[in-house]
CSV table of N, CA, C and O in Angstrom, one decimal:
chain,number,residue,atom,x,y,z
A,41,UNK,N,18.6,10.1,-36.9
A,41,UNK,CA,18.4,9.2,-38.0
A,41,UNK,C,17.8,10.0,-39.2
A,41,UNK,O,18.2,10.2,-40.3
A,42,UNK,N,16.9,10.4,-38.7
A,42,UNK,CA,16.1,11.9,-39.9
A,42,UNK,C,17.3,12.6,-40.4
A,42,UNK,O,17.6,12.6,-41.6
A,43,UNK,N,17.8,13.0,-39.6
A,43,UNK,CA,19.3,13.8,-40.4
A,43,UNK,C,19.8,13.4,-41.7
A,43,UNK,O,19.7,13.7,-42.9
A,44,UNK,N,20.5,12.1,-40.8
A,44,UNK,CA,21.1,11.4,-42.0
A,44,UNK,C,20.2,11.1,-43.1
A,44,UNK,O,20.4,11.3,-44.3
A,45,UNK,N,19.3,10.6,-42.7
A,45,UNK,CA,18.4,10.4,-44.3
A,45,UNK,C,18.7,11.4,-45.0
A,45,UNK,O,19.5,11.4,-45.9
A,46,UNK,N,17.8,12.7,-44.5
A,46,UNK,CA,17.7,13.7,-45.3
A,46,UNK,C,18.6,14.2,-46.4
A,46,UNK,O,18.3,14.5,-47.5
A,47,UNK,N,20.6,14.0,-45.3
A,47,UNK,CA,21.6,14.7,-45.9
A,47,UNK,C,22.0,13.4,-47.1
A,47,UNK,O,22.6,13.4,-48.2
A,48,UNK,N,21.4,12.5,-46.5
A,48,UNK,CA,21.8,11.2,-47.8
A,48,UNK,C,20.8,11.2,-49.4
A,48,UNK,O,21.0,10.9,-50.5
A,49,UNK,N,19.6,11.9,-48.5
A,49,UNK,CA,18.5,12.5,-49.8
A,49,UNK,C,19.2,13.1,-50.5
A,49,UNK,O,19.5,12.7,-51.7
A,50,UNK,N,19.8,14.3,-50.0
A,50,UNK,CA,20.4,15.4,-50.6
A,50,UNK,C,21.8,15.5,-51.4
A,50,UNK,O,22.1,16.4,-52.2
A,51,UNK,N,22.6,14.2,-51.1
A,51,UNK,CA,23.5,14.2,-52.0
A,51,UNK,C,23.4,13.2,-53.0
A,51,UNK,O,24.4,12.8,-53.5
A,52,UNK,N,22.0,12.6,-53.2
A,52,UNK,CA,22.0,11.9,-54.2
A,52,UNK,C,21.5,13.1,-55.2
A,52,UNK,O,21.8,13.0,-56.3
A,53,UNK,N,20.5,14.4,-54.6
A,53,UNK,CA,20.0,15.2,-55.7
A,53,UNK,C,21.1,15.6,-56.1
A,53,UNK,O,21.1,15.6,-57.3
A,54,UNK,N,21.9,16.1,-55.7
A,54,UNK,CA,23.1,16.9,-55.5
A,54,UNK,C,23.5,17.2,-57.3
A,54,UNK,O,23.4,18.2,-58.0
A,55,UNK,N,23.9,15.8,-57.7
A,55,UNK,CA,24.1,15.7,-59.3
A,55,UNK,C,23.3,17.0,-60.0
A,55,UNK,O,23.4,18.2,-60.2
A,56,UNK,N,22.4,16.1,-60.3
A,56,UNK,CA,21.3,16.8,-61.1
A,56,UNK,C,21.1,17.9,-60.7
A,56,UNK,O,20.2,18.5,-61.4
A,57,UNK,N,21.8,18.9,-59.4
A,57,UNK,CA,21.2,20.4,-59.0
A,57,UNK,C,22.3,21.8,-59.4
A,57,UNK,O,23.5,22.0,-59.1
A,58,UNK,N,21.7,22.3,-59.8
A,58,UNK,CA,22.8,23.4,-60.9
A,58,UNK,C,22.1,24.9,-60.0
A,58,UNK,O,21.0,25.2,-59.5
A,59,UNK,N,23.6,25.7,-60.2
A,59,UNK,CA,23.4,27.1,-59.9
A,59,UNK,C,22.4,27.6,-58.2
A,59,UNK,O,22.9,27.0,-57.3
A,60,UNK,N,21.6,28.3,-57.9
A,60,UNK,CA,20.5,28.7,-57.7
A,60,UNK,C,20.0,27.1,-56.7
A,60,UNK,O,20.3,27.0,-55.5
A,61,UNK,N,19.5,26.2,-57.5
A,61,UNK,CA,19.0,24.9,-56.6
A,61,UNK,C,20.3,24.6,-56.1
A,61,UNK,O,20.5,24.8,-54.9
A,62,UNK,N,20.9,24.4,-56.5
A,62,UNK,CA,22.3,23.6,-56.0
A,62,UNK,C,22.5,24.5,-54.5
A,62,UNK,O,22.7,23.9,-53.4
A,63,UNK,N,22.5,25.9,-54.7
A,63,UNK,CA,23.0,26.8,-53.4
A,63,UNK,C,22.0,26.1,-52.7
A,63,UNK,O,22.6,25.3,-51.8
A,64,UNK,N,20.5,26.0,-52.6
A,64,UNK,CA,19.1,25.6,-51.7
A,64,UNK,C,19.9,24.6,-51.3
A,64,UNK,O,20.5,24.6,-50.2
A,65,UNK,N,20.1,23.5,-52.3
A,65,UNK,CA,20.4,22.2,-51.2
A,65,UNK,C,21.7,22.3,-50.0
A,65,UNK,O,21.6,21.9,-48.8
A,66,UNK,N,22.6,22.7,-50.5
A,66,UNK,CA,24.0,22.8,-50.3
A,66,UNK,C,23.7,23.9,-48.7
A,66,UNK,O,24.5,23.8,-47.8
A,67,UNK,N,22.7,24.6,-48.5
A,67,UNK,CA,22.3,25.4,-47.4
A,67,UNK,C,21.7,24.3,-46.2
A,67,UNK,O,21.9,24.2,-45.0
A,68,UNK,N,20.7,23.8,-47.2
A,68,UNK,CA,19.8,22.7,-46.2
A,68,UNK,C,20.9,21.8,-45.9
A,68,UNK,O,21.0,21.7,-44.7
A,69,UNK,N,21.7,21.1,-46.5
A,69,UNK,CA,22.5,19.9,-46.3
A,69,UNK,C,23.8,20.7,-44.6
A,69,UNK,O,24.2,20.3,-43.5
A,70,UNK,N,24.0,21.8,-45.2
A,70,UNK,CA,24.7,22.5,-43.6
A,70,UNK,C,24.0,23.0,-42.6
A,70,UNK,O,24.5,23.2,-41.5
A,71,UNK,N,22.7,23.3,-43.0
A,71,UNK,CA,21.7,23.2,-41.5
A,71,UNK,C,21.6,21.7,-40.6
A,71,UNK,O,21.7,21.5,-39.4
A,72,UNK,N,21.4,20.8,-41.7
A,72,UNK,CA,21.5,19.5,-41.2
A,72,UNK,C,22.3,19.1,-40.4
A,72,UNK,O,21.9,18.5,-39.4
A,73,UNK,N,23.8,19.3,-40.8
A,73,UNK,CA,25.1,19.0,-40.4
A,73,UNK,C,25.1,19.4,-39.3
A,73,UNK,O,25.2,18.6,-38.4
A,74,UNK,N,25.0,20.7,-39.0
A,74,UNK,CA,25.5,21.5,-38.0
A,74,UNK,C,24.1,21.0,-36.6
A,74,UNK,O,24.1,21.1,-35.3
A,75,UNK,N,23.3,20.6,-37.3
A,75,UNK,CA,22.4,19.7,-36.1
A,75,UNK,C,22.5,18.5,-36.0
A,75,UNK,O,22.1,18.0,-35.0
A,76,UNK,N,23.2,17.9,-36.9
A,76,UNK,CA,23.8,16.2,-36.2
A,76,UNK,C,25.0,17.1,-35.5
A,76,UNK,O,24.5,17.6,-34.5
A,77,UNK,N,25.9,17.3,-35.4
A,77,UNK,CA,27.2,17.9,-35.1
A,77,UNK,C,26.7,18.2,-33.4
A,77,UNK,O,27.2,17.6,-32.4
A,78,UNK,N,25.3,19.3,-33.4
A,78,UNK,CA,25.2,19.6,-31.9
A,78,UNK,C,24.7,18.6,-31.2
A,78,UNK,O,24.7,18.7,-29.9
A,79,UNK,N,23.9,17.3,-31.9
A,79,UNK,CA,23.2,16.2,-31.1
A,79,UNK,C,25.0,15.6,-30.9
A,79,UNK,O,25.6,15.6,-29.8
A,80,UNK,N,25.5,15.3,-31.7
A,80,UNK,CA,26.7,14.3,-31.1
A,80,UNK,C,27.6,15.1,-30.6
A,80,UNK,O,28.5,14.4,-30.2
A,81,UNK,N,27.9,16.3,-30.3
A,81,UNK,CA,28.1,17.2,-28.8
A,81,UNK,C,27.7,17.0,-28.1
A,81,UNK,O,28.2,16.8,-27.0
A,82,UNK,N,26.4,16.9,-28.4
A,82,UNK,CA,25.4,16.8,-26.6
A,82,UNK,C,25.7,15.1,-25.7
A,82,UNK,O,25.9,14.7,-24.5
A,83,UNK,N,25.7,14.5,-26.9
A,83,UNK,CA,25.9,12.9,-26.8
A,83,UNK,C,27.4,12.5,-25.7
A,83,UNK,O,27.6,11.8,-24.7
A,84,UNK,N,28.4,13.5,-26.5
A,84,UNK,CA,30.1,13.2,-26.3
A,84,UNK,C,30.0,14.3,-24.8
A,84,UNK,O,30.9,14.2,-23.9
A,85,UNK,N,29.4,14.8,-24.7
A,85,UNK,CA,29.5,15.7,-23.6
A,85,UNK,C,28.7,14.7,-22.4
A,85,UNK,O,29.5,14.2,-21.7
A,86,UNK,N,27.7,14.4,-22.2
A,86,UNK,CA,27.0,13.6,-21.4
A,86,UNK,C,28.1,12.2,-21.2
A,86,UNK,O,28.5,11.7,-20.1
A,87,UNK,N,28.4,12.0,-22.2
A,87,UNK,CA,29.5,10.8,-22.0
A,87,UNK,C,30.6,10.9,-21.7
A,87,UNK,O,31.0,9.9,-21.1
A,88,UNK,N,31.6,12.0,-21.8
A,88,UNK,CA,32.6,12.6,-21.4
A,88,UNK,C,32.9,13.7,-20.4
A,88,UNK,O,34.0,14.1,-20.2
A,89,UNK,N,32.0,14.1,-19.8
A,89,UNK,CA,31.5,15.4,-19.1
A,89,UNK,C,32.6,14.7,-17.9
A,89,UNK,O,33.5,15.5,-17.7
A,90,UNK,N,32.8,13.8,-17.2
A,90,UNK,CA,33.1,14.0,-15.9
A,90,UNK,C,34.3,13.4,-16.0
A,90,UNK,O,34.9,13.2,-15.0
A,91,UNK,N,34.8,13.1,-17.4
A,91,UNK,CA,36.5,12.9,-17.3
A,91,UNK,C,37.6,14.0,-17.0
A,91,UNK,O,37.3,15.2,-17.3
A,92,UNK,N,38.9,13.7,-16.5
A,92,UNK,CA,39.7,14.6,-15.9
A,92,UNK,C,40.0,15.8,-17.3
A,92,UNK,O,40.1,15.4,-18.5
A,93,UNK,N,40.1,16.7,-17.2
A,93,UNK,CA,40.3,17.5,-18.4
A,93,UNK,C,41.9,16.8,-19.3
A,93,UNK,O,42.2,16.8,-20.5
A,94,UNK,N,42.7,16.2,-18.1
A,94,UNK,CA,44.1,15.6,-18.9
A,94,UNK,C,43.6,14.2,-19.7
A,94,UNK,O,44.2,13.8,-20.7
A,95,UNK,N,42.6,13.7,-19.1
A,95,UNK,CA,41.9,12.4,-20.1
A,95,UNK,C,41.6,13.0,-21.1
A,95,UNK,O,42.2,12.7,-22.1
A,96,UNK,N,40.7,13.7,-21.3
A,96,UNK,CA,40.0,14.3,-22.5
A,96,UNK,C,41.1,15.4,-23.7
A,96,UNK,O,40.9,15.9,-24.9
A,97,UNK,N,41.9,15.5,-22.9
A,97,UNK,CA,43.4,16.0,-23.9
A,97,UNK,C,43.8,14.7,-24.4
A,97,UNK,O,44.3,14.8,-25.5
A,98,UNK,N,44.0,13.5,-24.1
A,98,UNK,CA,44.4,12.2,-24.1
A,98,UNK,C,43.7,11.8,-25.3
A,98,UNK,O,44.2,11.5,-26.4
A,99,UNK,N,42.3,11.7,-25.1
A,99,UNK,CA,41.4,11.1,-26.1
A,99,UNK,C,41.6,12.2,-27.9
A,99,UNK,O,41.6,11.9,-29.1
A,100,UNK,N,41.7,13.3,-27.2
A,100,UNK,CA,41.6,14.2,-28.5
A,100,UNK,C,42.9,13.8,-29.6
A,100,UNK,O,43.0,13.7,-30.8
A,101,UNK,N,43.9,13.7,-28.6
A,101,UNK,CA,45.4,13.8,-29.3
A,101,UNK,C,45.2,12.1,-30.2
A,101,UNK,O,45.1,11.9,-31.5
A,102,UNK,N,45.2,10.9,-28.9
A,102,UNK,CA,44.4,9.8,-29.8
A,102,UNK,C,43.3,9.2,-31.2
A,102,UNK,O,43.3,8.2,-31.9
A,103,UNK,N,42.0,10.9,-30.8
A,103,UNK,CA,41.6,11.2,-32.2
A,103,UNK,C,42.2,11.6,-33.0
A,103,UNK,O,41.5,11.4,-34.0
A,104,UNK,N,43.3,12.3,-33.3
A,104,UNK,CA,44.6,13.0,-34.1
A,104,UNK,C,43.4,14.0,-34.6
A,104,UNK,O,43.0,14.2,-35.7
A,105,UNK,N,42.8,14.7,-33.5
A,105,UNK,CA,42.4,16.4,-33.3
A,105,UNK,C,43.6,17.1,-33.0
A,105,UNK,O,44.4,16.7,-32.0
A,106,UNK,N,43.8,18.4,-34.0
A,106,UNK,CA,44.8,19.0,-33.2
A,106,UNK,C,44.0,20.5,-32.3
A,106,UNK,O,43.0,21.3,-32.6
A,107,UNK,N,44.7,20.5,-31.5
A,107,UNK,CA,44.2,21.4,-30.1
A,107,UNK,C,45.5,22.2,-29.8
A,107,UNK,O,46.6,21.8,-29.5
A,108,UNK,N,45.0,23.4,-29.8
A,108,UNK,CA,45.7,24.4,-28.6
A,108,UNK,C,45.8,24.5,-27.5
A,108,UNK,O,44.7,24.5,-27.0
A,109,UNK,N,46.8,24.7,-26.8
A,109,UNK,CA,46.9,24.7,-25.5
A,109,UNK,C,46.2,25.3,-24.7
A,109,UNK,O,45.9,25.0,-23.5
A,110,UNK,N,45.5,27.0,-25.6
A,110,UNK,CA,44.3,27.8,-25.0
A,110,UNK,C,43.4,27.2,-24.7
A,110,UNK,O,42.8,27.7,-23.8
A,111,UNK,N,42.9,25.8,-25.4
A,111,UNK,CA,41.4,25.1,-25.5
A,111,UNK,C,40.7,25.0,-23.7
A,111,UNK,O,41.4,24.8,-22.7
A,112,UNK,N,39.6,25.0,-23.6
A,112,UNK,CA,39.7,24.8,-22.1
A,112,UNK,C,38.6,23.2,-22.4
A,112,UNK,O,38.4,22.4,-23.3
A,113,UNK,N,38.1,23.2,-21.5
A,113,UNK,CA,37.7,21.6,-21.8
A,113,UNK,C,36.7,21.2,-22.3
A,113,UNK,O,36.5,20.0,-22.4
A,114,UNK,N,35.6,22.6,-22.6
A,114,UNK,CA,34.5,22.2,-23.4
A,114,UNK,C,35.0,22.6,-25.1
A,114,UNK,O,34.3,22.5,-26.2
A,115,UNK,N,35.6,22.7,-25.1
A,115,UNK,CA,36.5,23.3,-26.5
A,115,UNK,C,37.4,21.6,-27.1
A,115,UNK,O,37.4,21.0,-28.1
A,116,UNK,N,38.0,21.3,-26.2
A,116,UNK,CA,38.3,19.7,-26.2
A,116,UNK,C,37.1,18.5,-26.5
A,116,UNK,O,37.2,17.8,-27.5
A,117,UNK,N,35.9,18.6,-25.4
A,117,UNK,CA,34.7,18.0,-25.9
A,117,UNK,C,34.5,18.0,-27.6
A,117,UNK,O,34.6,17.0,-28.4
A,118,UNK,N,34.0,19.4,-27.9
A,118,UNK,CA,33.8,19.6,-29.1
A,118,UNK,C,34.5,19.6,-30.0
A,118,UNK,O,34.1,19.8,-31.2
A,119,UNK,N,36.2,19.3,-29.6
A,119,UNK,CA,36.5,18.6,-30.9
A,119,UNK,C,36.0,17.1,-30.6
A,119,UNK,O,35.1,16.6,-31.3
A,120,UNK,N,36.6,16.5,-29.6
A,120,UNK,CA,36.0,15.3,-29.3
A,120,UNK,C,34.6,15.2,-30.3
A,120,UNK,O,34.6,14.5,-31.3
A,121,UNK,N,33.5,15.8,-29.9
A,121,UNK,CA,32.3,15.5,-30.8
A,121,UNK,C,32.3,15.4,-32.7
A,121,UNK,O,31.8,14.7,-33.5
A,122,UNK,N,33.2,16.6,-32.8
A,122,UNK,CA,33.9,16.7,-34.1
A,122,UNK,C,34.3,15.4,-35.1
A,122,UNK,O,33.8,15.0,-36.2
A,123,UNK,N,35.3,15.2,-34.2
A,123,UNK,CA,36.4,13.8,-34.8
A,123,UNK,C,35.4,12.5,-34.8
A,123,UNK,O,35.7,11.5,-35.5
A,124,UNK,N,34.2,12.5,-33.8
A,124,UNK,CA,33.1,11.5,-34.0
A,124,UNK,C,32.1,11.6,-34.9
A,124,UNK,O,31.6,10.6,-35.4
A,125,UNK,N,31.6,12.8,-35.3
A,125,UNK,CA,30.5,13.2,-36.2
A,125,UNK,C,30.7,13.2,-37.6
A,125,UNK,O,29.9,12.9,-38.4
A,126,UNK,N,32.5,13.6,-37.9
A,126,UNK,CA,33.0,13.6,-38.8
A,126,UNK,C,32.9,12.0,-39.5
A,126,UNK,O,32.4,11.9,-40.7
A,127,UNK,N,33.1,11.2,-39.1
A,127,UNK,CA,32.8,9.6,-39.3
A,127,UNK,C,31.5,8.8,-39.4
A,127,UNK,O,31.3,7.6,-39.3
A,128,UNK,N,30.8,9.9,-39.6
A,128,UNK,CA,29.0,9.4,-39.4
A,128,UNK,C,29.1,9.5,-41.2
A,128,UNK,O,30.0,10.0,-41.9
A,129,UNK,N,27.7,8.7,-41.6
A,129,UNK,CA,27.5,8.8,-43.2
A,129,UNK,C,26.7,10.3,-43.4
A,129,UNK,O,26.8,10.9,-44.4
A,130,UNK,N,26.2,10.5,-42.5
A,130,UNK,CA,25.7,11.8,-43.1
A,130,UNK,C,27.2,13.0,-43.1
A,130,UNK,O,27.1,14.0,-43.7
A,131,UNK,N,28.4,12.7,-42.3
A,131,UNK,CA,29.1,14.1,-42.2
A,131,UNK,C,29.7,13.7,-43.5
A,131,UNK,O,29.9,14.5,-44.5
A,132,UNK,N,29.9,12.9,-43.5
A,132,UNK,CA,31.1,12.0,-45.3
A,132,UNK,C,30.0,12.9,-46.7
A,132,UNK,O,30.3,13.6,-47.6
A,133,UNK,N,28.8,12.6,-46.3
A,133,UNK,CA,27.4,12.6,-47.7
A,133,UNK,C,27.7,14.3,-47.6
A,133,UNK,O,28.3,14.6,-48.6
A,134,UNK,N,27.7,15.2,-46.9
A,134,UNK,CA,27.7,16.5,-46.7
A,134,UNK,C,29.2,16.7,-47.2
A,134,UNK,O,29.2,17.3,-48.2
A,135,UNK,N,30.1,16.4,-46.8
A,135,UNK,CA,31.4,16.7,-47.4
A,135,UNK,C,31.5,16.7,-48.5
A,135,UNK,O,32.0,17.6,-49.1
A,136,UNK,N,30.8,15.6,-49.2
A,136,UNK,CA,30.5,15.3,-50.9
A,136,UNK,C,30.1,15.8,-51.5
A,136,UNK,O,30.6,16.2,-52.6
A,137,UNK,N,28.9,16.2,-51.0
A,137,UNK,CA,27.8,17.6,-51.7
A,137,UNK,C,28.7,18.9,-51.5
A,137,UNK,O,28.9,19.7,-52.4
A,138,UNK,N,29.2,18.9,-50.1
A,138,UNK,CA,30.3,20.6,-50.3
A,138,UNK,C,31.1,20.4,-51.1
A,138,UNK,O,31.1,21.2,-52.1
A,139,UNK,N,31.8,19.4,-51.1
A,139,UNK,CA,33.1,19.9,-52.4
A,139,UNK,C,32.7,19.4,-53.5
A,139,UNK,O,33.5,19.6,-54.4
A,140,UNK,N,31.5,18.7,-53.9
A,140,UNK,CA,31.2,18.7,-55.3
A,140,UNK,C,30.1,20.3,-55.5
A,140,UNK,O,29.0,20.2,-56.1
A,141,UNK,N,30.2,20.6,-55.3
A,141,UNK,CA,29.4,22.3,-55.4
A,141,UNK,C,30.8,23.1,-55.6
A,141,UNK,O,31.2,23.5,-56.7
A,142,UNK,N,31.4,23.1,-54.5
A,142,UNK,CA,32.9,23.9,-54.6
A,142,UNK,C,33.4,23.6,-56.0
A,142,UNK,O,33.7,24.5,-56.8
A,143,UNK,N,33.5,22.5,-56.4
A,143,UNK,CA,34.1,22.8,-57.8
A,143,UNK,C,33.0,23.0,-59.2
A,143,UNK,O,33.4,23.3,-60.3
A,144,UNK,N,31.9,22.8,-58.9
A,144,UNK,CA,31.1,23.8,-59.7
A,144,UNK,C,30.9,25.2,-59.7
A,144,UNK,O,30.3,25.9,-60.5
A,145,UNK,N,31.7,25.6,-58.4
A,145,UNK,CA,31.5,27.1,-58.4
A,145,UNK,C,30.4,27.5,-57.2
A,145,UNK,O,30.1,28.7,-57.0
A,146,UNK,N,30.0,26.7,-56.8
A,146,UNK,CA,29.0,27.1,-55.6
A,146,UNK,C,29.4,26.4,-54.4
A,146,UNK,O,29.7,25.3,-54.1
A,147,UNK,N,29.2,27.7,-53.6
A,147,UNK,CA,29.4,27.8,-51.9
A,147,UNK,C,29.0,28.6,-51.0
A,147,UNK,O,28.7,29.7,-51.2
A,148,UNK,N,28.9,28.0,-50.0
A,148,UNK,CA,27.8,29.2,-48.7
A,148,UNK,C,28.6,30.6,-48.4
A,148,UNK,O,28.0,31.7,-48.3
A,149,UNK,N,29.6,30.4,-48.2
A,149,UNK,CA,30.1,31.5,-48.1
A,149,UNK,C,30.3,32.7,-49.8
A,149,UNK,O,30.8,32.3,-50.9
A,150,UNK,N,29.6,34.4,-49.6
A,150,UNK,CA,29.9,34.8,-51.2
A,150,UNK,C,30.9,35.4,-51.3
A,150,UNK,O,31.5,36.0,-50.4
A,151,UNK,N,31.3,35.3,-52.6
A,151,UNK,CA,32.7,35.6,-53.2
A,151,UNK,C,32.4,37.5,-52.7
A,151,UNK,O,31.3,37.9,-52.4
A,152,UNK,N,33.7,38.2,-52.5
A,152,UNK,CA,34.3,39.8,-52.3
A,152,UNK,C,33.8,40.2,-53.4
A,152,UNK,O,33.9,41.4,-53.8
């Protein structure tokens, strides 16, 4: 729940944060992410851990994850956790703050 507050903190500053701040937030708001992301892995995995690997290809394709046939079945999980996390208010508030930065011109990854 800390998460989410925080990333929901963050994309209200989001507006008002230019250049230099904007990169700070836009960094903290994907540290955050990427730790709601591994709690609702750990969550989907505990929950899903002892389904047949052909169930858990079932549920994925039903989430309209797309998957490779390479995936082995913790690779399936984590989309599984994906296509759930993705639907939380904090992953939507993070999406927001990323692509309103991206079209300001700021992003985590640097330009060549």
């Amino acid at each position: 729940m800390a998460t989410t507050l925080r990333i929901l903190d963050l994309a209200a500053a989001a507006p008002a944060s230019h250049g230099e701040a904007l990169l700070l937030l836009l960094n903290e708001a994907n540290e955050l992410y990427q730790q709601g992301l591994q709690l609702v892995h750990r969550q989907v995995a505990a929950r899903l851990g002892g389904l047949a690997t052909a169930d858990l290809v079932s549920a994925a394709e039903a989430a309209g994850m797309p998957r490779e046939a390479s995936q082995d079945r913790d690779e399936v999980i984590l989309l599984l956790a994906l296509a759930e996390w993705e639907q939380t208010p904090a992953a939507i508030a993070y999406a927001e703050i990323a692509q309103a930065a991206a079209r300001r011109g700021v992003c985590l990854i640097p330009e060549e």
